Short mmCIF file of C-alpha atoms and ligand atoms in Angstrom, two decimals:
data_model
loop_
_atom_site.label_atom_id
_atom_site.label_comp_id
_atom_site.label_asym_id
_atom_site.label_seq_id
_atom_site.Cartn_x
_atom_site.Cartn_y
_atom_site.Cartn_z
CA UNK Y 17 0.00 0.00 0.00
CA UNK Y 18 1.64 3.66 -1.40
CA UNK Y 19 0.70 6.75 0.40
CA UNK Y 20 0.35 9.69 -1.71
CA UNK Y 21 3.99 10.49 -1.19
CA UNK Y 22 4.78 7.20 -2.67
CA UNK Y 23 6.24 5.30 0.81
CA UNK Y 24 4.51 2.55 1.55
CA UNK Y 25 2.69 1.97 4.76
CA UNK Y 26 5.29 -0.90 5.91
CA UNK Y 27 8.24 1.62 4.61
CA UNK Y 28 7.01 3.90 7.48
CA UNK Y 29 6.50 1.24 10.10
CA UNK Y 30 10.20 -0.17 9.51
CA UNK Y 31 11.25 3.35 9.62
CA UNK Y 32 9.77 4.63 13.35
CA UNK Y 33 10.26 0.61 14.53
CA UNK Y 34 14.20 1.71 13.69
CA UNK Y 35 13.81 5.27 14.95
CA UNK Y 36 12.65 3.95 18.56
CA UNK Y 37 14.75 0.98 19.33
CA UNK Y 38 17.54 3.50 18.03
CA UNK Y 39 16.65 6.09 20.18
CA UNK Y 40 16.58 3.61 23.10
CA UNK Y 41 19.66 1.92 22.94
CA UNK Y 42 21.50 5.28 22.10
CA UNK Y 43 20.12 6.41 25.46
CA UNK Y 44 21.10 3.26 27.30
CA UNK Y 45 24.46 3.18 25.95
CA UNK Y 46 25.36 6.94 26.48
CA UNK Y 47 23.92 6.47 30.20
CA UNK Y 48 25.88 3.35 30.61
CA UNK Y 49 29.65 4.86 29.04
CA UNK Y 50 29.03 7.83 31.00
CA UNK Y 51 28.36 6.25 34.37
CA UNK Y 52 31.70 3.88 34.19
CA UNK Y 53 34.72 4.68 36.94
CA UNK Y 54 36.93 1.78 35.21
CA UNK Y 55 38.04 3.30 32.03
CA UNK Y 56 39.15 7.18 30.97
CA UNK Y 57 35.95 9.79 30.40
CA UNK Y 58 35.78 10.74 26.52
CA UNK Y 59 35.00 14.17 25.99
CA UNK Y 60 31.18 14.05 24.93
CA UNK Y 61 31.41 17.21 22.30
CA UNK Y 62 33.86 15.34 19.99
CA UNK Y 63 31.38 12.29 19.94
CA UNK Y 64 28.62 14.75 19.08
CA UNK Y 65 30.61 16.21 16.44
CA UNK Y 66 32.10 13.14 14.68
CA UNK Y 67 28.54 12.08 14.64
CA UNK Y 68 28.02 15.10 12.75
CA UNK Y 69 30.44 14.17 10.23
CA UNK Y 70 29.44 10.76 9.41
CA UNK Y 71 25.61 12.06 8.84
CA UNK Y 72 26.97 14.67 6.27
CA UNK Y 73 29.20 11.20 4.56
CA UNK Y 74 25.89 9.10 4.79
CA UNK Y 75 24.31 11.96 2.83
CA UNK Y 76 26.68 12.62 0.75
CA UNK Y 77 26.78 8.80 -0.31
CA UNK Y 78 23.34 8.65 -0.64
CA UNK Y 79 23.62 11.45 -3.53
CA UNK Y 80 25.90 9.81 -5.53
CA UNK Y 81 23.85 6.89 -4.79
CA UNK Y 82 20.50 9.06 -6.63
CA UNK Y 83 22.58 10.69 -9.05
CA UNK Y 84 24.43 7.44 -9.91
CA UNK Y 85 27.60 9.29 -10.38
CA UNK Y 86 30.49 11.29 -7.81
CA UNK Y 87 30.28 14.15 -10.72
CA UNK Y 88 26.54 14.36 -9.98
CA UNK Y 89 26.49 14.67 -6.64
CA UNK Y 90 29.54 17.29 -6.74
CA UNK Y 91 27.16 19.30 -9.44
CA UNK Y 92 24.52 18.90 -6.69
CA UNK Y 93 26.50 20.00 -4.36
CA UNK Y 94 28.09 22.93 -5.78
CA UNK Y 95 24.82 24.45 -7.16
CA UNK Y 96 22.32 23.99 -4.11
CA UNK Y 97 24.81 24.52 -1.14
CA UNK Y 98 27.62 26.47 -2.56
CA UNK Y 99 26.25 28.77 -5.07
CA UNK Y 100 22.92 28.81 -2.81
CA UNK Y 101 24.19 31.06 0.44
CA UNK Y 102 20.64 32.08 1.17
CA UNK Y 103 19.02 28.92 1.13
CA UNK Y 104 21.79 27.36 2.69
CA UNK Y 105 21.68 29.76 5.92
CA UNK Y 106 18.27 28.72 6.49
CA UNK Y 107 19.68 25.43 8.28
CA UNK Y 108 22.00 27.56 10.10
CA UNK Y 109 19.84 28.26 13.17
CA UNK Y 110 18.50 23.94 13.37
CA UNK Y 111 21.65 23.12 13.01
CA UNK Y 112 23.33 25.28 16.12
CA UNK Y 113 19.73 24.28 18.17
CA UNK Y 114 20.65 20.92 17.23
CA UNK Y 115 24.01 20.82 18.91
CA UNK Y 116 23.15 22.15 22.08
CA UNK Y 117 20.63 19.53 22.38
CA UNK Y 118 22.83 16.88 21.01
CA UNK Y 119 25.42 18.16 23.60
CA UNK Y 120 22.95 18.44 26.41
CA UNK Y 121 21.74 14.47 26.00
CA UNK Y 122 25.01 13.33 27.42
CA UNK Y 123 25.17 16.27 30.10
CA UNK Y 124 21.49 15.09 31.37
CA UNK Y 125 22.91 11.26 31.09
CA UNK Y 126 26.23 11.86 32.81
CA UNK Y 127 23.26 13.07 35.88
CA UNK Y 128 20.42 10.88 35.71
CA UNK Y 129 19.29 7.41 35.00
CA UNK Y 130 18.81 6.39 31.46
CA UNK Y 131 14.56 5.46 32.48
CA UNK Y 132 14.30 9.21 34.02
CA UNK Y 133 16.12 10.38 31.22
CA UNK Y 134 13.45 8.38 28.69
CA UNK Y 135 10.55 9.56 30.74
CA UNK Y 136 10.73 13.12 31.34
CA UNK Y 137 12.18 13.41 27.23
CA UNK Y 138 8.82 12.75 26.41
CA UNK Y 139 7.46 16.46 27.55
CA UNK Y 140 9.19 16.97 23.41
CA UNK Y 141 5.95 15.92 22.17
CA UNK Y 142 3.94 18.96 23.92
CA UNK Y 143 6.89 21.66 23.17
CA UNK Y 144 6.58 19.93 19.46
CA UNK Y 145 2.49 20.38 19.53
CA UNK Y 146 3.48 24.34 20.67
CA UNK Y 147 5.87 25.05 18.03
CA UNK Y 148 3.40 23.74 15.17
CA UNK Y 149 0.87 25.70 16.70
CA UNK Y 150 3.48 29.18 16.37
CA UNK Y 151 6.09 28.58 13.46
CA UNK Y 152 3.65 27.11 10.80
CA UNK Y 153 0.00 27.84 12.32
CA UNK Y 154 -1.27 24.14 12.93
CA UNK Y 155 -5.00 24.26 14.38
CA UNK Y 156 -5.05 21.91 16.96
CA UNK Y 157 -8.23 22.00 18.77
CA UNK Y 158 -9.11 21.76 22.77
CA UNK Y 159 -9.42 17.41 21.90
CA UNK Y 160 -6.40 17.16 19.89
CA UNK Y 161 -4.46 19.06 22.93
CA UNK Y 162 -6.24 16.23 25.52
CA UNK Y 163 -4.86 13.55 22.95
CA UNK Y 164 -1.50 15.17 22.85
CA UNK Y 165 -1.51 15.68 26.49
CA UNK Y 166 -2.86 12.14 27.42
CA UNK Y 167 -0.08 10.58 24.94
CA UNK Y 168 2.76 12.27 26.52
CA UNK Y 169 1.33 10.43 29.93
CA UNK Y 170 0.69 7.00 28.40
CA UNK Y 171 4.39 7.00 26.95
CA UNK Y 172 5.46 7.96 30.03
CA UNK Y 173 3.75 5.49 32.41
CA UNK Y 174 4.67 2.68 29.68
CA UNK Y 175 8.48 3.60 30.02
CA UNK Y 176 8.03 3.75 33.81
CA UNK Y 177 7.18 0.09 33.56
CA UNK Y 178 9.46 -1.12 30.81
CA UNK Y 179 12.91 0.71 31.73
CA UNK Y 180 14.91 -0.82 34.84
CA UNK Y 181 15.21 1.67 37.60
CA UNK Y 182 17.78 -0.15 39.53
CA UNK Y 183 20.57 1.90 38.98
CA UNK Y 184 22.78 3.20 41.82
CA UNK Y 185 22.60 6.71 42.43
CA UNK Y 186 26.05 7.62 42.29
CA UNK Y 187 27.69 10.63 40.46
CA UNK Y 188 23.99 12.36 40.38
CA UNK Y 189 23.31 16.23 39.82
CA UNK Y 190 19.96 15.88 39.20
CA UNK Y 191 19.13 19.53 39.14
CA UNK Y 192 21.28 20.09 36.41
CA UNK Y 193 20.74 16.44 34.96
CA UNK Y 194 16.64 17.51 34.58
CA UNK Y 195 17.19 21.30 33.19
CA UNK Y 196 19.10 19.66 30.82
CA UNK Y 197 16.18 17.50 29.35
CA UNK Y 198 13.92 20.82 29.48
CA UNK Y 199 16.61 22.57 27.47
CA UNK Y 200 16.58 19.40 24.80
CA UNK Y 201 12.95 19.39 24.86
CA UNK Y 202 12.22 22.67 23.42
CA UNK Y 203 15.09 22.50 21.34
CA UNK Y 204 13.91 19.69 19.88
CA UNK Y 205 10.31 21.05 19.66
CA UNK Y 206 11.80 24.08 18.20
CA UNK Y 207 14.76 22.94 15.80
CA UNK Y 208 12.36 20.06 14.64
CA UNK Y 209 9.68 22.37 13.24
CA UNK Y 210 11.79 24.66 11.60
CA UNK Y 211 13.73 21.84 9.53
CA UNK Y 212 10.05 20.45 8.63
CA UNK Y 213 9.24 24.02 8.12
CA UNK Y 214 11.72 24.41 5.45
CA UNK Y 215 11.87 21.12 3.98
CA UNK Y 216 8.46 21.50 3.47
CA UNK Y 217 8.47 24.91 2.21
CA UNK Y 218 10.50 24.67 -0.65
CA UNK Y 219 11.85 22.84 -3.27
CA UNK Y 220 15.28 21.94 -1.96
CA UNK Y 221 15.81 17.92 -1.95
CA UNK Y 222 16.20 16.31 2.17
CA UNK Y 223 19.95 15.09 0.95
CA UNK Y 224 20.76 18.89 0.15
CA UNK Y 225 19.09 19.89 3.31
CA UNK Y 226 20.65 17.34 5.45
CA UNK Y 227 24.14 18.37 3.41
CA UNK Y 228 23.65 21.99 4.57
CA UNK Y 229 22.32 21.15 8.09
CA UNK Y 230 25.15 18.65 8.91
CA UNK Y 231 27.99 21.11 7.47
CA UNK Y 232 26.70 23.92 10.12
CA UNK Y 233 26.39 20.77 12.60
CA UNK Y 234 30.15 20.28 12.04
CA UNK Y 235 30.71 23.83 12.58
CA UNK Y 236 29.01 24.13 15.89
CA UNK Y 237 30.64 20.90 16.70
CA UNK Y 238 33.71 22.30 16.66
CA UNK Y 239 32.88 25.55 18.48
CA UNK Y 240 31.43 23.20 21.30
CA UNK Y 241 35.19 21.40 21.23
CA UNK Y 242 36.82 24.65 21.54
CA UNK Y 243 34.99 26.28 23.74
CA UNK Y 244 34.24 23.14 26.21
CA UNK Y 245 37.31 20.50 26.04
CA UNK Y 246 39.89 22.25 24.00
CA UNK Y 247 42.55 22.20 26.84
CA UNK Y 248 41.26 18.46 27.41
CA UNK Y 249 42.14 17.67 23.59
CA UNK Y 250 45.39 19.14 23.43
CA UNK Y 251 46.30 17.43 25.97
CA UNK Y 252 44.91 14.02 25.84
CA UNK Y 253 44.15 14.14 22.31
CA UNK Y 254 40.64 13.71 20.27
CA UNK Y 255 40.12 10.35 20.65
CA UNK Y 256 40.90 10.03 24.51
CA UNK Y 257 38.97 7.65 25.73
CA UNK Y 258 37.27 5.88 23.11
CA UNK Y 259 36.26 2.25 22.91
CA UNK Y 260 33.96 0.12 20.74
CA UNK Y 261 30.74 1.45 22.86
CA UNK Y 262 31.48 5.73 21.74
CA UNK Y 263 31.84 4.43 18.04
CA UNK Y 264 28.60 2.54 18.74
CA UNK Y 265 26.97 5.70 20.40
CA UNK Y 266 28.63 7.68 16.69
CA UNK Y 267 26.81 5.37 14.54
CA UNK Y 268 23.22 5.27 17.06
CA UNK Y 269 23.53 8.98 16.41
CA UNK Y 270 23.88 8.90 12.70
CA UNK Y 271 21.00 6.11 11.88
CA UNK Y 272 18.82 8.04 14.57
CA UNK Y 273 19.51 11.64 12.91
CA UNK Y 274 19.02 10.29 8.99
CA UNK Y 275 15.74 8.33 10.19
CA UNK Y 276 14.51 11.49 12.07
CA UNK Y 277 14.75 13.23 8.44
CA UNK Y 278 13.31 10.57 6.32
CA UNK Y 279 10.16 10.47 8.96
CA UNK Y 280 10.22 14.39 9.03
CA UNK Y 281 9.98 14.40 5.18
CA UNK Y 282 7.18 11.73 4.89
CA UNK Y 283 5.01 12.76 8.07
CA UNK Y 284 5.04 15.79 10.57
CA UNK Y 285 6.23 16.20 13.70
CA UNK Y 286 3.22 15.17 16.06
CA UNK Y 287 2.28 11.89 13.61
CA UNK Y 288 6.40 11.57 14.95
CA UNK Y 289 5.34 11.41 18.45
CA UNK Y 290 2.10 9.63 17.82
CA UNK Y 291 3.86 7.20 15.53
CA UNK Y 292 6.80 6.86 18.10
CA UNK Y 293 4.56 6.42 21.48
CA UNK Y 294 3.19 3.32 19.40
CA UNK Y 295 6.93 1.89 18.70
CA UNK Y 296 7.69 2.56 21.85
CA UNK Y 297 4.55 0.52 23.35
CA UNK Y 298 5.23 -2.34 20.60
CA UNK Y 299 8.93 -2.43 22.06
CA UNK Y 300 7.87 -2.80 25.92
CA UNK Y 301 5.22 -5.21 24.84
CA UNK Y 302 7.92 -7.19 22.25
CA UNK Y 303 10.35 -7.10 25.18
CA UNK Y 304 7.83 -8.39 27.57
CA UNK Y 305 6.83 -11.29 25.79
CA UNK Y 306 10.81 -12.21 24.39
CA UNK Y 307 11.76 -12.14 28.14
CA UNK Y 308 8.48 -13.55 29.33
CA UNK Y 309 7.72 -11.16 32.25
CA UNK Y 310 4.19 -10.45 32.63
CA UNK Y 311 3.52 -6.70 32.02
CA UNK Y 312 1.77 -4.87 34.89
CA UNK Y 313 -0.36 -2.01 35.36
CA UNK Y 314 1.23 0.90 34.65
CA UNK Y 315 2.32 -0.83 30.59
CA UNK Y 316 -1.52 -1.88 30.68
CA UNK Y 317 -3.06 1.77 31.39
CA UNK Y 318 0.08 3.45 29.77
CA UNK Y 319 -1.30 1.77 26.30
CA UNK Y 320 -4.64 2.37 27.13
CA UNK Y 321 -4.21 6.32 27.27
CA UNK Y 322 -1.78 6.08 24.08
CA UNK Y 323 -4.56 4.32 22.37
CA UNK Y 324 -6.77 6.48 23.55
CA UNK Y 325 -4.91 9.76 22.52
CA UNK Y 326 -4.62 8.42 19.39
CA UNK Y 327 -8.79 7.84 18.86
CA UNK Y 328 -9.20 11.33 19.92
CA UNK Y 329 -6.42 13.00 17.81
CA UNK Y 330 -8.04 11.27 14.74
CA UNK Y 331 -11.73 12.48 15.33
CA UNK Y 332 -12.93 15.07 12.66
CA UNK Y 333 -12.67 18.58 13.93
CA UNK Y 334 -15.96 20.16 14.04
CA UNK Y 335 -16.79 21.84 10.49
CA UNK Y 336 -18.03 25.62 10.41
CA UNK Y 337 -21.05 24.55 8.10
CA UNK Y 338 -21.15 21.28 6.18
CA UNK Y 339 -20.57 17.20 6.70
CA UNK Y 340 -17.38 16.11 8.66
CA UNK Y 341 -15.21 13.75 6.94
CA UNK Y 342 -13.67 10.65 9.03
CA UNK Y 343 -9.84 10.92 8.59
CA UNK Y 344 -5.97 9.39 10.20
CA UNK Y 345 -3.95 11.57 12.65
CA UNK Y 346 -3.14 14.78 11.11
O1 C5P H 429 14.71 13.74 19.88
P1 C5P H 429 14.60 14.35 18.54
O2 C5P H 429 13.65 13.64 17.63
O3 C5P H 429 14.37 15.83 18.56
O4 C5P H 429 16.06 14.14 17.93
C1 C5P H 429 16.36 14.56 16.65
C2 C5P H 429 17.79 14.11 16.32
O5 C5P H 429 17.88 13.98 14.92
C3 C5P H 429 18.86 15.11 16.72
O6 C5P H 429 19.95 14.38 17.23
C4 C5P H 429 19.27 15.79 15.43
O7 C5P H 429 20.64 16.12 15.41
C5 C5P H 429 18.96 14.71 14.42
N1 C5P H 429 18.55 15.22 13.10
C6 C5P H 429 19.39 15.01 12.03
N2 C5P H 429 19.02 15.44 10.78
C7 C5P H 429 17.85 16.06 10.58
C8 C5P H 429 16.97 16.29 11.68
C9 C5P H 429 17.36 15.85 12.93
O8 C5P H 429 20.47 14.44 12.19
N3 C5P H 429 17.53 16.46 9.36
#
């Protein structure tokens, strides 16, 4: 089955089903290098910004990959990004919003449990609902706000359940750990509407957007270096520290940030969190059954209320004058 945008409906379930077990691991793995005493600390901002560079190589692949040629994608290249300054800039401002929240994941990881972490992260899908509602003018009416409200809780009581809390408490700033995730939230709210807002708006390609957004991502990447660890690099050097698990994290980064794109370009930003809360409740209940533990309340009412948000996102807003029609999440 095709949408109108010509991915098919399983194309876009393998894509979020990605995107969330992604996202969780990433989380789990940058909670888990980050809380170790046995082996030297890596300095976060290079991982953030070699992750940076191997999105912009992925993309840049996957040009010569569409234009079947390394001439083609240099043409590409040269005429949309180089020659294009204005239309370029535009990813300036997502790209620097980007890299403070990329930045502040492993600030509010090096302070709090990865399942608080997962929890409170969800708030992104109300500061997402806000900035549709005052970059690009979405109507979302008093039900759809319930839904959006009443899926942020259902994710949340489902992660409650699903992520293990039996972590030690050691090396824990949780102040700072949980004004972290606020910070990410809104940037994430924020920097995710205005790439949608753009992508959507105009005529550029997402590989030439994700070119120019990922060379202003190196850029900030290296002002977070210099301004943060450059006496730690100088000293130790760039690579200080790493082990298979912070080339892991580089590459969880990379498929995450490519995936985000592709599900930007082919969706919006609330069917995201929709589409996500229901990955996320397939995962606990997948995991459940794989490791045979019987799931409890709190998954049981969790997916209840994201079912529930969903039902009421998807009823027809009430017309001015004439019939309603029954539609999907919108
Ligand atoms: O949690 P959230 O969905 O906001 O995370 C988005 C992630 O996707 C960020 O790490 C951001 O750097 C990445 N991204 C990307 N390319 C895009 C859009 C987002 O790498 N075009």
């Amino acid at each position: 089955m095709a949408g109108s945008d010509g991915a098919s409906f399983g194309f876009k379930m393998y894509i979020l089903l990605v995107l969330t077990l992604n996202a969780t691991g990433y989380i789990l793995l940058i909670r888990y290098t980050r809380s170790r005493d046995d082996v030297p600390m890596y300095f976060s901002t290079t991982t953030v910004l070699l992750s940076e560079c191997s999105k912009l190589s992925i993309s840049l692949i996957l040009l010569i990959k569409e234009h079947k040629s390394v001439v083609g994608m240099i043409r590409d290249v040269y005429h949309n990004v180089l020659c294009n300054p204005s239309d370029t800039f535009k990813m300036c401002i997502p790209s620097i919003i980007y890299a403070l929240q990329n930045n502040l994941a492993f600030v509010a990881l090096s302070n709090l449990d990865a399942a608080t972490y997962q929890i409170t992260y969800q708030l992104k899908i109300i500061t997402t609902a806000v900035f549709m509602v005052v970059m690009i003018g979405k109507k979302i009416n008093p039900m759809q706000w319930l839904a959006i409200f009443l899926l942020f809780a259902g994710v949340a009581a489902v992660q409650v359940e699903s992520a293990n809390t039996k972590e030690d408490m050691k090396h824990y700033n949780y102040m700072k750990g949980l004004i972290s995730i606020i910070v990410s939230c809104l940037c994430s709210g924020f920097a995710g509407v205005y790439f949608e807002k753009v992508l959507k708006g105009t005529e550029t390609t997402l590989w030439i957007r994700n070119v120019q957004m990922y060379l202003f991502g190196i850029l900030s990447g290296l002002v977070a270096v210099f301004t943060k660890d450059y006496n730690n690099v100088m000293t130790h050097g760039f690579l200080y520290g790493y082990d298979v698990y912070v080339f892991v994290i580089i590459g969880m980064a990379s498929i995450g940030g490519l995936y985000t794109s592709i599900v930007v370009k082919y969706l919006d930003n609330i069917i995201k969190g929709f589409s996500t809360a229901v990955s996320i409740v397939m995962a606990a209940l997948g995991s459940f059954l794989f490791f045979g533990k019987s799931f409890g309340y709190l998954f049981m009412g969790g997916s209840v209320l994201v079912t529930v948000a969903i039902y009421l996102y998807s009823l027809p807003k009430p017309a001015a004058g004439g019939p309603q029609k029954a539609r999907g999440p919108q």
